[in-house]
CSV table of C-alpha atoms and ligand atoms in Angstrom, one decimal:
chain,number,residue,atom,x,y,z
A,1,MET,CA,-97.1,21.2,13.2
A,2,LYS,CA,-94.2,23.2,11.7
A,3,PRO,CA,-91.4,24.1,14.1
A,4,SER,CA,-91.1,27.8,15.1
A,5,GLU,CA,-88.3,29.8,13.7
A,6,LYS,CA,-86.2,29.6,16.9
A,7,LEU,CA,-86.6,25.8,17.1
A,8,SER,CA,-86.0,25.3,13.4
A,9,GLN,CA,-82.5,26.9,13.8
A,10,ILE,CA,-81.6,24.3,16.5
A,11,LEU,CA,-83.1,21.5,14.4
A,12,ARG,CA,-80.9,22.6,11.4
A,13,LEU,CA,-77.7,22.4,13.5
A,14,VAL,CA,-78.7,18.9,14.9
A,15,ASP,CA,-79.5,17.7,11.4
A,16,LYS,CA,-76.3,19.1,10.0
A,17,GLY,CA,-74.1,17.7,12.7
A,18,LYS,CA,-75.7,14.3,12.6
A,19,GLY,CA,-75.4,14.0,16.4
A,20,ILE,CA,-74.5,17.1,18.4
A,21,SER,CA,-74.1,17.9,22.1
A,22,ARG,CA,-75.9,20.7,24.0
A,23,LYS,CA,-72.5,22.3,24.6
A,24,ALA,CA,-71.6,22.3,20.9
A,25,LEU,CA,-75.1,23.8,20.2
A,26,SER,CA,-74.4,26.5,22.7
A,27,GLU,CA,-71.1,27.3,21.0
A,28,GLU,CA,-72.7,27.4,17.6
A,29,THR,CA,-75.7,29.5,18.5
A,30,GLY,CA,-74.3,31.7,21.2
A,31,LEU,CA,-77.3,30.7,23.5
A,32,SER,CA,-76.5,29.9,27.1
A,33,GLN,CA,-76.4,26.2,28.1
A,34,ALA,CA,-79.3,26.9,30.4
A,35,SER,CA,-81.6,28.1,27.7
A,36,LEU,CA,-80.5,25.3,25.4
A,37,THR,CA,-81.3,22.8,28.0
A,38,LYS,CA,-84.8,24.3,28.1
A,39,ILE,CA,-85.2,24.4,24.3
A,40,THR,CA,-84.0,20.9,23.7
A,41,LYS,CA,-86.3,19.7,26.5
A,42,THR,CA,-89.2,21.1,24.5
A,43,LEU,CA,-87.9,19.6,21.3
A,44,ILE,CA,-87.6,16.2,22.9
A,45,GLU,CA,-91.1,16.4,24.4
A,46,GLN,CA,-92.5,17.4,21.0
A,47,GLY,CA,-90.8,14.4,19.4
A,48,TYR,CA,-88.3,16.3,17.2
A,49,LEU,CA,-85.2,15.1,19.0
A,50,GLU,CA,-83.9,12.1,20.9
A,51,GLU,CA,-80.9,11.5,23.1
A,52,GLY,CA,-78.2,9.2,22.0
A,53,GLU,CA,-74.9,8.0,23.4
A,54,ARG,CA,-72.6,9.9,25.8
A,55,VAL,CA,-69.3,11.2,24.5
A,56,GLY,CA,-66.2,12.7,26.1
A,57,SER,CA,-63.1,11.3,27.6
A,58,GLY,CA,-61.0,11.6,30.8
A,59,LEU,CA,-62.4,13.2,33.9
A,60,GLY,CA,-64.6,15.8,32.2
A,61,ARG,CA,-68.3,15.6,32.1
A,62,LYS,CA,-69.7,13.3,29.4
A,63,GLU,CA,-71.9,15.0,26.9
A,64,VAL,CA,-75.1,13.4,25.6
A,65,LEU,CA,-75.5,13.6,21.8
A,66,LEU,CA,-78.8,14.8,20.4
A,67,TYR,CA,-80.3,13.4,17.2
A,68,ALA,CA,-83.2,14.3,15.0
A,69,ARG,CA,-85.9,11.7,15.2
A,70,ALA,CA,-86.3,9.8,11.9
A,71,ASP,CA,-90.0,9.0,12.5
A,72,ARG,CA,-91.0,12.6,13.4
A,73,HIS,CA,-92.0,13.5,9.8
A,74,ARG,CA,-93.1,12.0,6.6
A,75,PHE,CA,-92.4,13.7,3.3
A,76,LEU,CA,-93.7,13.0,-0.2
A,77,GLY,CA,-91.4,13.9,-3.1
A,78,ILE,CA,-92.4,14.2,-6.8
A,79,ASP,CA,-89.8,14.5,-9.5
A,80,ILE,CA,-91.4,15.5,-12.8
A,81,GLY,CA,-89.0,15.1,-15.7
A,82,GLY,CA,-89.5,15.2,-19.5
A,83,TYR,CA,-89.7,11.4,-19.7
A,84,LYS,CA,-90.7,10.2,-16.3
A,85,ILE,CA,-92.4,11.1,-13.1
A,86,ARG,CA,-90.9,9.6,-9.9
A,87,VAL,CA,-92.6,9.6,-6.6
A,88,ALA,CA,-91.2,8.6,-3.2
A,89,ILE,CA,-92.1,8.7,0.5
A,90,ALA,CA,-89.4,9.3,3.0
A,91,ASP,CA,-89.0,9.8,6.7
A,92,ASN,CA,-87.2,12.7,8.5
A,93,SER,CA,-83.8,11.2,7.8
A,94,LEU,CA,-84.8,11.1,4.1
A,95,GLN,CA,-84.7,7.4,4.0
A,96,ILE,CA,-87.1,6.3,1.3
A,97,HIS,CA,-89.8,3.8,2.4
A,98,ALA,CA,-91.8,3.5,-0.8
A,99,ARG,CA,-91.3,4.6,-4.3
A,100,THR,CA,-92.7,4.3,-7.8
A,101,GLU,CA,-92.5,5.9,-11.2
A,102,TRP,CA,-94.5,6.4,-14.4
A,103,GLU,CA,-93.6,7.2,-18.0
A,104,MET,CA,-94.7,10.7,-18.9
A,105,GLN,CA,-96.3,9.1,-21.9
A,106,LEU,CA,-99.0,7.7,-19.6
A,107,PHE,CA,-100.2,11.3,-18.9
A,108,LYS,CA,-100.6,12.2,-22.5
A,109,GLU,CA,-104.3,11.1,-22.8
A,110,HIS,CA,-105.3,12.9,-19.6
A,111,HIS,CA,-106.4,16.5,-20.1
A,112,ASP,CA,-106.4,17.3,-16.4
A,113,LYS,CA,-102.8,16.5,-15.5
A,114,ALA,CA,-103.0,17.5,-11.9
A,115,ALA,CA,-106.1,15.4,-11.2
A,116,PHE,CA,-104.6,12.3,-12.9
A,117,LEU,CA,-101.3,12.7,-11.0
A,118,ILE,CA,-103.2,13.1,-7.7
A,119,SER,CA,-105.3,10.0,-8.3
A,120,SER,CA,-102.2,8.0,-9.4
A,121,ILE,CA,-100.4,9.0,-6.2
A,122,GLU,CA,-103.4,8.2,-4.0
A,123,ALA,CA,-103.5,4.7,-5.5
A,124,PHE,CA,-99.8,4.3,-4.9
A,125,LEU,CA,-100.1,5.3,-1.3
A,126,GLU,CA,-103.0,3.0,-0.7
A,127,SER,CA,-101.1,0.0,-2.2
A,128,SER,CA,-98.1,0.9,0.0
A,129,GLY,CA,-100.2,1.1,3.1
A,130,ILE,CA,-99.4,4.8,3.8
A,131,SER,CA,-102.2,7.1,4.8
A,132,LYS,CA,-102.6,10.5,3.2
A,133,ALA,CA,-103.0,12.1,6.6
A,134,SER,CA,-99.5,11.0,7.7
A,135,ILE,CA,-97.8,13.2,5.2
A,136,ASP,CA,-96.4,16.5,6.6
A,137,ALA,CA,-95.3,18.2,3.4
A,138,ILE,CA,-94.9,17.6,-0.3
A,139,GLY,CA,-92.0,18.7,-2.5
A,140,VAL,CA,-92.3,18.9,-6.3
A,141,GLY,CA,-89.3,19.3,-8.6
A,142,VAL,CA,-90.1,20.1,-12.3
A,143,THR,CA,-87.7,19.9,-15.2
A,144,GLY,CA,-89.3,22.8,-16.9
A,145,VAL,CA,-90.2,26.4,-16.4
A,146,ILE,CA,-92.3,27.2,-13.4
A,147,ASP,CA,-93.8,30.4,-12.0
A,148,ALA,CA,-92.2,30.7,-8.5
A,149,GLU,CA,-94.7,33.2,-7.2
A,150,LEU,CA,-97.9,31.8,-8.6
A,151,GLN,CA,-96.7,28.2,-8.1
A,152,LYS,CA,-97.7,27.1,-11.6
A,153,ILE,CA,-96.0,24.9,-14.1
A,154,LEU,CA,-95.6,27.1,-17.2
A,155,ASN,CA,-94.0,24.6,-19.6
A,156,ILE,CA,-92.3,21.2,-19.7
A,157,PRO,CA,-90.1,20.8,-22.8
A,158,ASN,CA,-90.7,17.4,-24.6
A,159,ALA,CA,-94.0,16.9,-22.8
A,160,GLU,CA,-97.3,18.1,-24.2
A,161,GLY,CA,-100.2,19.6,-22.3
A,162,TRP,CA,-98.3,20.6,-19.1
A,163,ASP,CA,-98.7,24.4,-19.8
A,164,ASN,CA,-100.2,26.4,-17.0
A,165,VAL,CA,-100.8,23.5,-14.6
A,166,GLU,CA,-101.6,24.7,-11.1
A,167,LEU,CA,-100.3,21.6,-9.4
A,168,PRO,CA,-99.5,22.8,-5.9
A,169,HIS,CA,-102.9,24.3,-5.4
A,170,ALA,CA,-104.7,21.1,-6.5
A,171,MET,CA,-102.4,18.9,-4.4
A,172,GLN,CA,-102.8,21.1,-1.3
A,173,GLU,CA,-106.6,20.6,-1.6
A,174,ALA,CA,-106.2,16.9,-2.1
A,175,PHE,CA,-103.6,16.2,0.7
A,176,ALA,CA,-104.4,19.0,3.1
A,177,CYS,CA,-100.7,19.7,3.7
A,178,PRO,CA,-98.2,22.3,2.4
A,179,VAL,CA,-96.9,21.7,-1.1
A,180,TYR,CA,-93.7,23.3,-2.3
A,181,MET,CA,-92.6,23.4,-5.9
A,182,ASP,CA,-89.4,24.4,-7.6
A,183,GLU,CA,-87.5,23.8,-10.8
A,184,GLY,CA,-85.7,20.5,-10.9
A,185,GLY,CA,-82.1,21.8,-11.1
A,186,ARG,CA,-82.8,24.0,-8.1
A,187,THR,CA,-84.2,21.2,-6.1
A,188,MET,CA,-81.1,19.2,-6.7
A,189,ALA,CA,-79.0,22.1,-5.4
A,190,ILE,CA,-81.3,22.1,-2.4
A,191,ALA,CA,-80.6,18.4,-1.9
A,192,GLU,CA,-76.9,19.0,-1.9
A,193,LYS,CA,-77.3,22.1,0.4
A,194,PHE,CA,-79.4,20.4,3.1
A,195,ALA,CA,-78.6,16.7,2.8
A,196,GLY,CA,-75.6,16.2,0.6
A,197,LYS,CA,-72.0,17.4,0.0
A,198,GLY,CA,-72.8,21.1,-0.1
A,199,THR,CA,-73.9,21.4,3.6
A,200,ASP,CA,-71.0,23.7,4.4
A,201,MET,CA,-70.7,25.4,1.1
A,202,GLU,CA,-71.9,28.9,0.2
A,203,HIS,CA,-71.1,28.8,-3.5
A,204,PHE,CA,-71.6,25.7,-5.7
A,205,ILE,CA,-73.3,24.5,-8.9
A,206,THR,CA,-75.2,21.2,-9.5
A,207,VAL,CA,-75.6,19.8,-13.0
A,208,GLN,CA,-77.5,16.8,-14.1
A,209,ILE,CA,-77.1,15.5,-17.7
A,210,GLY,CA,-79.5,12.9,-19.0
A,211,PHE,CA,-82.4,13.4,-21.4
A,212,GLY,CA,-82.1,17.1,-20.6
A,213,ILE,CA,-79.8,19.3,-18.6
A,214,ALA,CA,-80.8,20.6,-15.2
A,215,ALA,CA,-78.7,23.0,-13.2
A,216,GLY,CA,-78.8,24.8,-9.9
A,217,VAL,CA,-76.6,27.6,-8.7
A,218,ILE,CA,-76.1,28.5,-5.0
A,219,VAL,CA,-74.5,32.0,-4.6
A,220,ASN,CA,-73.8,33.4,-1.2
A,221,ASP,CA,-75.7,30.5,0.4
A,222,ARG,CA,-78.9,31.3,-1.6
A,223,LEU,CA,-80.5,29.9,-4.8
A,224,LEU,CA,-79.9,31.9,-7.9
A,225,ARG,CA,-83.3,32.7,-9.5
A,226,GLY,CA,-82.8,35.8,-11.6
A,227,SER,CA,-85.6,38.4,-12.1
A,228,ASP,CA,-87.9,36.0,-14.0
A,229,ASN,CA,-87.0,32.8,-12.3
A,230,VAL,CA,-85.0,31.4,-15.2
A,231,GLY,CA,-81.5,32.3,-14.0
A,232,GLY,CA,-78.8,29.6,-14.3
A,233,LEU,CA,-80.5,28.0,-17.4
A,234,LEU,CA,-77.3,26.1,-18.3
A,235,GLY,CA,-79.0,23.8,-20.9
A,236,HIS,CA,-80.0,26.7,-23.1
A,237,ILE,CA,-76.7,28.5,-23.2
A,238,THR,CA,-75.7,28.8,-26.9
A,239,ALA,CA,-72.9,26.3,-27.5
A,240,ASP,CA,-72.9,26.2,-31.3
A,241,ASN,CA,-73.9,29.3,-33.2
A,242,LYS,CA,-74.7,27.2,-36.3
A,243,GLY,CA,-76.5,24.5,-34.4
A,244,ILE,CA,-80.0,23.1,-34.8
A,245,ARG,CA,-83.2,24.7,-33.4
A,246,CYS,CA,-84.0,23.9,-29.8
A,247,THR,CA,-87.4,23.4,-28.2
A,248,CYS,CA,-86.9,26.7,-26.5
A,249,GLY,CA,-86.7,28.6,-29.8
A,250,ASN,CA,-83.0,29.3,-29.8
A,251,TYR,CA,-80.4,27.6,-32.0
A,252,GLY,CA,-77.4,25.5,-30.9
A,253,CYS,CA,-78.3,25.2,-27.2
A,254,LEU,CA,-76.0,23.0,-25.1
A,255,GLU,CA,-79.0,20.7,-24.5
A,256,ASN,CA,-78.9,19.9,-28.3
A,257,ILE,CA,-75.3,18.7,-28.0
A,258,ILE,CA,-74.7,16.8,-24.8
A,259,THR,CA,-78.0,15.1,-23.7
A,260,TYR,CA,-78.1,11.3,-24.1
A,261,PRO,CA,-80.4,11.2,-27.2
A,262,MET,CA,-78.2,13.8,-28.9
A,263,LEU,CA,-75.0,11.8,-28.3
A,264,GLU,CA,-76.7,8.7,-29.6
A,265,LEU,CA,-77.7,10.7,-32.7
A,266,ALA,CA,-74.2,12.0,-33.2
A,267,TYR,CA,-72.8,8.5,-33.0
A,268,SER,CA,-75.1,7.1,-35.7
A,269,THR,CA,-74.8,10.2,-37.9
A,270,ARG,CA,-71.0,9.7,-38.0
A,271,GLY,CA,-71.4,6.1,-39.2
A,272,GLY,CA,-71.3,4.3,-35.8
A,273,GLN,CA,-72.0,0.6,-36.5
A,274,ALA,CA,-72.8,-0.8,-33.0
A,275,GLY,CA,-76.4,-1.1,-31.8
A,276,SER,CA,-76.0,1.9,-29.5
A,277,LEU,CA,-73.4,4.5,-28.4
A,278,LEU,CA,-73.2,2.8,-25.0
A,279,GLU,CA,-72.4,-0.6,-26.5
A,280,ALA,CA,-69.7,1.0,-28.7
A,281,TYR,CA,-68.3,3.0,-25.8
A,282,ARG,CA,-67.8,-0.1,-23.8
A,283,THR,CA,-65.6,-1.6,-26.6
A,284,ASN,CA,-63.5,1.6,-26.9
A,285,ASP,CA,-65.0,2.3,-30.3
A,286,LYS,CA,-63.2,5.4,-31.8
A,287,ILE,CA,-66.4,7.2,-33.0
A,288,ALA,CA,-68.1,6.7,-29.6
A,289,LEU,CA,-65.0,8.0,-27.7
A,290,ASP,CA,-64.8,11.0,-30.1
A,291,VAL,CA,-68.5,11.8,-29.5
A,292,CYS,CA,-67.9,11.7,-25.8
A,293,LEU,CA,-64.8,13.9,-25.8
A,294,GLU,CA,-66.5,16.5,-27.9
A,295,ALA,CA,-69.6,16.5,-25.6
A,296,GLY,CA,-67.3,16.8,-22.5
A,297,GLU,CA,-65.5,19.7,-24.1
A,298,ALA,CA,-68.8,21.5,-25.0
A,299,CYS,CA,-70.1,21.0,-21.5
A,300,GLY,CA,-66.7,22.1,-20.0
A,301,ILE,CA,-66.7,25.3,-22.0
A,302,ALA,CA,-70.2,26.2,-20.8
A,303,LEU,CA,-69.2,25.3,-17.2
A,304,SER,CA,-65.9,27.3,-17.4
A,305,ASN,CA,-68.0,30.3,-18.3
A,306,MET,CA,-70.2,29.6,-15.2
A,307,VAL,CA,-67.1,29.2,-13.1
A,308,ASN,CA,-65.8,32.6,-14.2
A,309,LEU,CA,-69.2,34.2,-13.6
A,310,PHE,CA,-70.0,32.6,-10.2
A,311,ASN,CA,-66.7,31.4,-8.8
A,312,PRO,CA,-68.2,28.3,-7.1
A,313,ARG,CA,-66.2,26.2,-4.6
A,314,ALA,CA,-67.7,23.0,-6.1
A,315,ILE,CA,-69.5,21.6,-9.1
A,316,TYR,CA,-71.5,18.4,-8.4
A,317,VAL,CA,-72.5,16.4,-11.5
A,318,SER,CA,-75.0,13.6,-12.0
A,319,GLY,CA,-77.2,11.9,-14.5
A,320,PRO,CA,-77.0,9.0,-17.0
A,321,VAL,CA,-74.5,10.7,-19.3
A,322,ILE,CA,-72.0,11.1,-16.5
A,323,GLU,CA,-72.7,7.7,-14.9
A,324,LEU,CA,-72.6,5.7,-18.1
A,325,LEU,CA,-70.0,7.6,-20.1
A,326,PRO,CA,-67.3,8.6,-17.6
A,327,SER,CA,-65.0,10.1,-20.3
A,328,VAL,CA,-67.5,12.9,-20.7
A,329,PHE,CA,-66.9,13.8,-17.1
A,330,ASP,CA,-63.1,13.5,-17.4
A,331,GLU,CA,-63.0,15.8,-20.5
A,332,MET,CA,-65.4,18.2,-18.9
A,333,ARG,CA,-63.0,18.5,-15.9
A,334,ARG,CA,-60.0,18.9,-18.1
A,335,THR,CA,-61.7,21.6,-20.2
A,336,ILE,CA,-62.7,23.6,-17.1
A,337,LEU,CA,-59.2,23.5,-15.7
A,338,ARG,CA,-57.8,24.6,-19.0
A,339,ARG,CA,-60.3,27.4,-19.7
A,340,ALA,CA,-61.7,28.9,-16.5
A,341,ASN,CA,-59.7,31.5,-14.7
A,342,ARG,CA,-56.8,29.9,-12.8
A,343,PHE,CA,-57.7,31.7,-9.5
A,344,ALA,CA,-61.2,30.4,-9.8
A,345,THR,CA,-60.1,26.8,-10.2
A,346,GLN,CA,-57.4,26.6,-7.5
A,347,ARG,CA,-59.8,25.3,-4.9
A,348,LEU,CA,-62.6,24.2,-7.2
A,349,GLN,CA,-63.9,20.7,-6.5
A,350,MET,CA,-65.5,18.7,-9.3
A,351,GLU,CA,-67.3,15.7,-8.1
A,352,ARG,CA,-70.2,13.3,-8.6
A,353,SER,CA,-73.3,14.4,-6.8
A,354,SER,CA,-74.4,12.9,-3.5
A,355,PHE,CA,-77.4,11.0,-4.9
A,356,GLY,CA,-76.4,9.7,-8.4
A,357,ASN,CA,-79.4,9.1,-10.6
A,358,ASP,CA,-81.7,9.7,-7.6
A,359,GLU,CA,-80.7,13.4,-7.4
A,360,GLY,CA,-84.1,14.4,-8.7
A,361,ILE,CA,-86.2,12.5,-6.2
A,362,PHE,CA,-83.9,13.5,-3.3
A,363,GLY,CA,-84.3,17.1,-4.6
A,364,ALA,CA,-88.0,17.0,-4.3
A,365,LEU,CA,-87.9,15.3,-0.8
A,366,THR,CA,-85.3,17.7,0.5
A,367,LEU,CA,-87.4,20.7,-0.8
A,368,ALA,CA,-90.3,19.4,1.2
A,369,LYS,CA,-88.2,18.9,4.4
A,370,ALA,CA,-86.2,22.1,4.2
A,371,LYS,CA,-89.3,24.3,3.5
A,372,TRP,CA,-91.3,22.5,6.2
A,373,MET,CA,-88.5,23.1,8.7
A,374,ASN,CA,-88.2,26.9,7.7
A,375,TRP,CA,-84.6,26.4,6.6
A,376,PHE,CA,-84.9,28.7,3.6
B,401,ZN,ZN1,-82.7,25.8,-25.9
């Protein structure tokens, strides 16, 4: 059963504080200690919370810390990218207990994508010894365009046959639990907001660069969507007005410059001799380094425009391009500091994201948890 709105606020504070006393809860919520004693008693009885160690020093009364119970819930996360689908099962503390992944290619032959994905997940759960009935909620992150109201996948670039797939509806019928879906960049921002570095931030941006670019923008503590749910589409900002045509129809999109396959292409087009860009980069090859510096600069220019528009306190970056080619990140940071308004960069933090290459799957899992808990 989902927690009520009143209880969900308390659960959020306990989750955020990672151990909090009734006294601190009372200070945070403005509720009296007596009513908090009553509410937390209910939450303990219902299995949401448990008591931990006593803290406090000197002669004052020792306070018992309250924790969210890890085993209270089970969430299923599904991260649908252009090249892979990743699936994981996690408990209430978002610790992953089982996970698997499939190449997107595997789905090509199947006309009914939702039905094939559901049967693949059912087989995975069975082989992991996890019952369908034990799952409280499902979160789906999609690197593509989705209809937020109708809860339909409209299009996944680089993957055929995913247009107009009503995945949440089909999954809800198969699993008999709530299914929440959002765009992949946004789920990553949700992961940072509720389980990562952005817990206390009201303004931040998340960016993942791999085979595509996914971005999420939190403004005034809320997800930016825009009027047609495509707000914050960083990958399709024009970065080169003479650039090649993108899958979205525009020319010279950022996604055509700094994604991993594009960097690889740039390296070989310029006469790179090594087997791959990565191999060359590791030997300090000049062409490889130049390709990375230019990519970092292009991304930095796009992000400095975002910084001027949204004035975030932090930018969290992740993805294979950042992890494997650190000079892209360094140049990106330098470019932002050079180009964005100096008042906007004074306190700006630019860091790796909380979940590295697992940002997508944690996004999907956190979406399931935060929605189930009524946190947004
Ligand atoms: Zn584009």
